[in-house]
């Protein structure tokens, strides 16, 4: 069982539709990060959320950190085929420097 | 800008063989990590080094050892490879301050037969 649970594991949608990916835990994190990974590459950071209730926007992507700092969501508006990839959330706790990842959500946006 | 460099990129081992995966970063980062990623899955932390001279176990350390050789280099050793260790291995580094970005290497694809 992973400390960070992502849902759904796989999402297939048509271009122009919206989607939401969730990242949940029973633990409190000092911050959560979202990464995107393309095939054959390492993950690349999209955003870091630090404050409970924080909302950050990155073009068509909206990220939210839960009030209790135990969960986060990623919402994509009007998805495009270029949004296809593996989305990973990662949590950092206040003590130590451990960075733990969730199981990932594979997103496929069909043209 | 090299960033995080992993060698080798591909490796096939026979069960019981040993090998060391190398990782080097040129960003003067304090913290370094080793993860494994199985097909279609997320990243699982094997070991990490918060700073030079320290190493700590992650979620799946059994069957692996690590060495933080200096600030730049962090190696992962498989003493007696098993088919269950077939995976893609990623090294990452970051500054070491809270909430900072982790930078990843390109990965090492390891197959144990």
mmCIF file of C-alpha atoms in Angstrom:
data_model
loop_
_atom_site.group_PDB
_atom_site.id
_atom_site.type_symbol
_atom_site.label_atom_id
_atom_site.label_comp_id
_atom_site.label_asym_id
_atom_site.label_seq_id
_atom_site.Cartn_x
_atom_site.Cartn_y
_atom_site.Cartn_z
ATOM 1 C CA UNK A 1 0.000 0.000 0.000
ATOM 2 C CA UNK A 2 1.441 3.344 -1.050
ATOM 3 C CA UNK A 3 1.361 6.317 1.265
ATOM 4 C CA UNK A 4 -0.138 8.415 -1.527
ATOM 5 C CA UNK A 5 -3.075 6.918 -3.410
ATOM 6 C CA UNK A 6 -3.920 8.285 -6.828
ATOM 7 C CA UNK A 7 -7.205 7.828 -8.628
ATOM 8 C CA UNK A 8 -8.137 6.897 -11.176
ATOM 9 C CA UNK A 9 -5.248 4.747 -12.336
ATOM 10 C CA UNK A 10 -6.158 5.283 -15.978
ATOM 11 C CA UNK A 11 -8.264 7.887 -17.772
ATOM 12 C CA UNK A 12 -9.132 7.978 -21.449
ATOM 13 C CA UNK A 13 -11.022 10.997 -22.772
ATOM 14 C CA UNK A 14 -11.726 12.856 -25.996
ATOM 15 C CA UNK A 15 -10.003 16.094 -26.888
ATOM 16 C CA UNK A 16 -11.873 19.041 -25.394
ATOM 17 C CA UNK A 17 -13.208 17.192 -22.359
ATOM 18 C CA UNK A 18 -12.267 18.014 -18.777
ATOM 19 C CA UNK A 19 -10.635 15.648 -16.305
ATOM 20 C CA UNK A 20 -9.683 15.516 -12.643
ATOM 21 C CA UNK A 21 -7.024 13.389 -10.991
ATOM 22 C CA UNK A 22 -6.919 12.864 -7.241
ATOM 23 C CA UNK A 23 -4.102 12.254 -4.807
ATOM 24 C CA UNK A 24 -5.087 11.172 -1.280
ATOM 25 C CA UNK A 25 -3.323 10.213 1.927
ATOM 26 C CA UNK A 26 -4.063 9.689 5.596
ATOM 27 C CA UNK A 27 -0.862 11.590 6.415
ATOM 28 C CA UNK A 28 -0.198 15.312 6.527
ATOM 29 C CA UNK A 29 2.402 16.654 4.126
ATOM 30 C CA UNK A 30 4.300 19.928 4.255
ATOM 31 C CA UNK A 31 3.881 20.121 0.491
ATOM 32 C CA UNK A 32 2.659 18.143 -2.472
ATOM 33 C CA UNK A 33 4.081 18.235 -5.937
ATOM 34 C CA UNK A 34 2.710 17.145 -9.305
ATOM 35 C CA UNK A 35 4.987 15.735 -11.996
ATOM 36 C CA UNK A 36 4.315 14.609 -15.547
ATOM 37 C CA UNK A 37 6.244 11.800 -17.177
ATOM 38 C CA UNK A 38 6.536 11.040 -20.879
ATOM 39 C CA UNK A 39 7.494 7.543 -22.120
ATOM 40 C CA UNK A 40 11.218 6.891 -21.828
ATOM 41 C CA UNK A 41 11.846 10.018 -19.776
ATOM 42 C CA UNK A 42 12.098 10.947 -16.116
ATOM 43 C CA UNK A 43 9.291 12.900 -14.431
ATOM 44 C CA UNK A 44 9.238 16.695 -14.778
ATOM 45 C CA UNK A 45 7.794 19.015 -12.155
ATOM 46 C CA UNK A 46 4.530 20.815 -12.952
ATOM 47 C CA UNK A 47 3.773 22.539 -9.646
ATOM 48 C CA UNK A 48 4.365 22.583 -5.882
ATOM 49 C CA UNK A 49 1.547 23.395 -3.442
ATOM 50 C CA UNK A 50 2.481 24.300 0.098
ATOM 51 C CA UNK A 51 -0.421 25.996 1.913
ATOM 52 C CA UNK A 52 -3.623 24.185 2.905
ATOM 53 C CA UNK A 53 -6.448 25.290 0.576
ATOM 54 C CA UNK A 54 -3.994 26.675 -1.967
ATOM 55 C CA UNK A 55 -5.035 26.754 -5.630
ATOM 56 C CA UNK A 56 -2.513 27.187 -8.417
ATOM 57 C CA UNK A 57 -3.170 27.521 -12.123
ATOM 58 C CA UNK A 58 -0.853 26.639 -14.950
ATOM 59 C CA UNK A 59 -2.613 27.508 -18.234
ATOM 60 C CA UNK A 60 -5.391 24.871 -18.495
ATOM 61 C CA UNK A 61 -4.212 22.959 -15.398
ATOM 62 C CA UNK A 62 -5.566 23.781 -11.936
ATOM 63 C CA UNK A 63 -3.998 22.303 -8.816
ATOM 64 C CA UNK A 64 -5.518 22.331 -5.359
ATOM 65 C CA UNK A 65 -4.086 21.368 -1.976
ATOM 66 C CA UNK A 66 -6.629 20.178 0.592
ATOM 67 C CA UNK A 67 -7.279 22.280 3.683
ATOM 68 C CA UNK A 68 -5.833 19.556 5.934
ATOM 69 C CA UNK A 69 -2.787 19.103 3.636
ATOM 70 C CA UNK A 70 -3.563 15.413 3.160
ATOM 71 C CA UNK A 71 -4.836 15.480 -0.415
ATOM 72 C CA UNK A 72 -4.553 17.267 -3.719
ATOM 73 C CA UNK A 73 -6.251 17.357 -7.085
ATOM 74 C CA UNK A 74 -5.268 18.192 -10.627
ATOM 75 C CA UNK A 75 -7.950 19.444 -13.015
ATOM 76 C CA UNK A 76 -7.362 19.829 -16.740
ATOM 77 C CA UNK A 77 -9.797 21.950 -18.731
ATOM 78 C CA UNK A 78 -10.372 21.263 -22.424
ATOM 79 C CA UNK A 79 -7.768 18.514 -22.585
ATOM 80 C CA UNK A 80 -5.553 18.237 -25.648
ATOM 81 C CA UNK A 81 -3.589 15.259 -27.038
ATOM 82 C CA UNK A 82 -0.413 16.955 -25.768
ATOM 83 C CA UNK A 83 -1.705 16.425 -22.208
ATOM 84 C CA UNK A 84 -1.302 12.671 -22.639
ATOM 85 C CA UNK A 85 1.137 11.232 -20.108
ATOM 86 C CA UNK A 86 1.630 9.771 -16.650
ATOM 87 C CA UNK A 87 0.734 12.219 -13.869
ATOM 88 C CA UNK A 88 2.412 11.627 -10.508
ATOM 89 C CA UNK A 89 1.849 13.297 -7.177
ATOM 90 C CA UNK A 90 4.681 13.414 -4.658
ATOM 91 C CA UNK A 91 4.632 14.327 -0.995
ATOM 92 C CA UNK A 92 7.253 15.856 1.208
ATOM 93 C CA UNK A 93 7.027 15.747 4.996
ATOM 94 C CA UNK A 94 8.387 18.378 7.324
ATOM 95 C CA UNK A 95 10.879 16.029 8.985
ATOM 96 C CA UNK A 96 13.699 14.616 6.895
ATOM 97 C CA UNK A 97 14.016 14.964 3.164
ATOM 98 C CA UNK A 98 12.097 11.955 1.924
ATOM 99 C CA UNK A 99 10.083 12.450 -1.281
ATOM 100 C CA UNK A 100 7.353 9.834 -1.763
ATOM 101 C CA UNK A 101 5.386 9.315 -4.953
ATOM 102 C CA UNK A 102 1.894 8.067 -5.622
ATOM 103 C CA UNK A 103 1.079 5.229 -7.997
ATOM 104 C CA UNK A 104 0.404 7.555 -10.936
ATOM 105 C CA UNK A 105 -2.528 8.256 -13.228
ATOM 106 C CA UNK A 106 -2.117 7.492 -16.895
ATOM 107 C CA UNK A 107 -4.043 10.009 -19.023
ATOM 108 C CA UNK A 108 -4.814 9.425 -22.691
ATOM 109 C CA UNK A 109 -6.411 12.248 -24.655
ATOM 110 C CA UNK A 110 -7.715 11.121 -28.012
ATOM 111 C CA UNK A 111 -7.913 13.565 -30.936
ATOM 112 C CA UNK B 1 23.788 21.419 -18.807
ATOM 113 C CA UNK B 2 24.040 17.711 -17.992
ATOM 114 C CA UNK B 3 21.795 17.727 -14.899
ATOM 115 C CA UNK B 4 21.437 14.150 -13.610
ATOM 116 C CA UNK B 5 23.342 11.462 -15.520
ATOM 117 C CA UNK B 6 22.712 7.746 -15.084
ATOM 118 C CA UNK B 7 24.803 4.896 -16.434
ATOM 119 C CA UNK B 8 24.203 2.460 -17.956
ATOM 120 C CA UNK B 9 20.980 3.151 -19.860
ATOM 121 C CA UNK B 10 20.228 -0.532 -20.440
ATOM 122 C CA UNK B 11 21.452 -3.694 -18.751
ATOM 123 C CA UNK B 12 20.597 -7.384 -18.841
ATOM 124 C CA UNK B 13 21.728 -9.507 -15.903
ATOM 125 C CA UNK B 14 21.486 -13.164 -15.093
ATOM 126 C CA UNK B 15 19.925 -14.162 -11.778
ATOM 127 C CA UNK B 16 22.545 -14.003 -9.057
ATOM 128 C CA UNK B 17 24.851 -11.546 -10.825
ATOM 129 C CA UNK B 18 25.757 -8.238 -9.211
ATOM 130 C CA UNK B 19 26.000 -4.767 -10.652
ATOM 131 C CA UNK B 20 26.206 -1.110 -9.688
ATOM 132 C CA UNK B 21 24.077 1.628 -11.193
ATOM 133 C CA UNK B 22 25.837 4.969 -11.287
ATOM 134 C CA UNK B 23 24.285 8.404 -10.834
ATOM 135 C CA UNK B 24 25.980 11.799 -10.924
ATOM 136 C CA UNK B 25 24.571 15.335 -10.730
ATOM 137 C CA UNK B 26 26.289 18.609 -11.531
ATOM 138 C CA UNK B 27 23.798 20.980 -9.871
ATOM 139 C CA UNK B 28 25.473 21.038 -6.441
ATOM 140 C CA UNK B 29 22.376 19.439 -4.907
ATOM 141 C CA UNK B 30 22.483 18.105 -1.363
ATOM 142 C CA UNK B 31 19.846 15.360 -1.649
ATOM 143 C CA UNK B 32 19.813 12.376 -3.978
ATOM 144 C CA UNK B 33 17.313 9.547 -4.471
ATOM 145 C CA UNK B 34 16.943 6.155 -6.113
ATOM 146 C CA UNK B 35 13.501 5.006 -7.307
ATOM 147 C CA UNK B 36 12.248 2.024 -9.227
ATOM 148 C CA UNK B 37 9.318 2.125 -11.623
ATOM 149 C CA UNK B 38 7.526 -1.012 -12.742
ATOM 150 C CA UNK B 39 5.432 -0.991 -15.956
ATOM 151 C CA UNK B 40 2.487 1.405 -15.761
ATOM 152 C CA UNK B 41 3.232 2.207 -12.126
ATOM 153 C CA UNK B 42 4.405 5.120 -10.055
ATOM 154 C CA UNK B 43 7.823 5.518 -8.461
ATOM 155 C CA UNK B 44 8.808 3.602 -5.359
ATOM 156 C CA UNK B 45 11.632 4.971 -3.228
ATOM 157 C CA UNK B 46 14.502 2.527 -2.677
ATOM 158 C CA UNK B 47 17.052 4.651 -0.797
ATOM 159 C CA UNK B 48 17.810 8.303 -0.430
ATOM 160 C CA UNK B 49 20.616 10.510 0.810
ATOM 161 C CA UNK B 50 19.495 13.748 2.422
ATOM 162 C CA UNK B 51 23.040 15.081 2.404
ATOM 163 C CA UNK B 52 26.581 13.927 1.739
ATOM 164 C CA UNK B 53 27.541 11.258 4.254
ATOM 165 C CA UNK B 54 24.004 10.099 5.068
ATOM 166 C CA UNK B 55 21.769 7.435 3.541
ATOM 167 C CA UNK B 56 18.325 6.212 4.567
ATOM 168 C CA UNK B 57 16.001 3.413 3.524
ATOM 169 C CA UNK B 58 12.919 4.138 1.483
ATOM 170 C CA UNK B 59 9.862 1.961 0.844
ATOM 171 C CA UNK B 60 11.550 -0.972 -0.930
ATOM 172 C CA UNK B 61 15.220 -1.254 0.193
ATOM 173 C CA UNK B 62 15.546 -5.057 0.358
ATOM 174 C CA UNK B 63 18.071 -6.457 -2.097
ATOM 175 C CA UNK B 64 19.813 -3.107 -2.643
ATOM 176 C CA UNK B 65 22.683 -1.129 -1.155
ATOM 177 C CA UNK B 66 23.746 2.441 -1.810
ATOM 178 C CA UNK B 67 26.836 4.589 -1.495
ATOM 179 C CA UNK B 68 26.963 8.371 -1.427
ATOM 180 C CA UNK B 69 30.481 8.586 -2.786
ATOM 181 C CA UNK B 70 30.647 12.389 -2.629
ATOM 182 C CA UNK B 71 28.247 15.277 -3.111
ATOM 183 C CA UNK B 72 27.909 14.571 -6.847
ATOM 184 C CA UNK B 73 27.609 10.791 -6.941
ATOM 185 C CA UNK B 74 25.115 8.290 -5.525
ATOM 186 C CA UNK B 75 25.369 4.650 -6.604
ATOM 187 C CA UNK B 76 22.915 1.763 -6.257
ATOM 188 C CA UNK B 77 24.209 -1.808 -5.972
ATOM 189 C CA UNK B 78 22.388 -5.068 -6.558
ATOM 190 C CA UNK B 79 24.441 -7.762 -4.832
ATOM 191 C CA UNK B 80 22.549 -10.787 -6.178
ATOM 192 C CA UNK B 81 20.044 -9.825 -8.852
ATOM 193 C CA UNK B 82 16.607 -11.460 -8.917
ATOM 194 C CA UNK B 83 13.918 -11.386 -11.651
ATOM 195 C CA UNK B 84 11.733 -9.326 -9.279
ATOM 196 C CA UNK B 85 14.292 -6.534 -9.638
ATOM 197 C CA UNK B 86 13.521 -6.148 -13.319
ATOM 198 C CA UNK B 87 12.442 -2.540 -13.546
ATOM 199 C CA UNK B 88 13.378 0.953 -14.671
ATOM 200 C CA UNK B 89 15.559 2.708 -12.123
ATOM 201 C CA UNK B 90 15.555 6.481 -11.763
ATOM 202 C CA UNK B 91 18.007 8.640 -9.895
ATOM 203 C CA UNK B 92 16.929 12.105 -8.775
ATOM 204 C CA UNK B 93 18.483 15.031 -6.975
ATOM 205 C CA UNK B 94 17.292 18.236 -5.406
ATOM 206 C CA UNK B 95 18.639 21.146 -3.448
ATOM 207 C CA UNK B 96 17.563 19.667 -0.138
ATOM 208 C CA UNK B 97 15.463 22.569 1.036
ATOM 209 C CA UNK B 98 11.804 21.783 1.701
ATOM 210 C CA UNK B 99 9.421 21.876 -1.252
ATOM 211 C CA UNK B 100 12.082 22.134 -3.930
ATOM 212 C CA UNK B 101 11.973 20.476 -7.345
ATOM 213 C CA UNK B 102 13.440 17.030 -7.916
ATOM 214 C CA UNK B 103 15.406 16.589 -11.148
ATOM 215 C CA UNK B 104 15.531 13.136 -12.681
ATOM 216 C CA UNK B 105 17.919 11.212 -14.835
ATOM 217 C CA UNK B 106 16.834 9.381 -17.975
ATOM 218 C CA UNK B 107 16.573 6.051 -16.202
ATOM 219 C CA UNK B 108 18.289 2.665 -16.384
ATOM 220 C CA UNK B 109 16.238 -0.163 -17.831
ATOM 221 C CA UNK B 110 17.318 -3.350 -16.052
ATOM 222 C CA UNK B 111 16.214 -6.851 -17.016
ATOM 223 C CA UNK B 112 17.114 -9.834 -14.842
ATOM 224 C CA UNK B 113 16.700 -13.194 -16.555
#
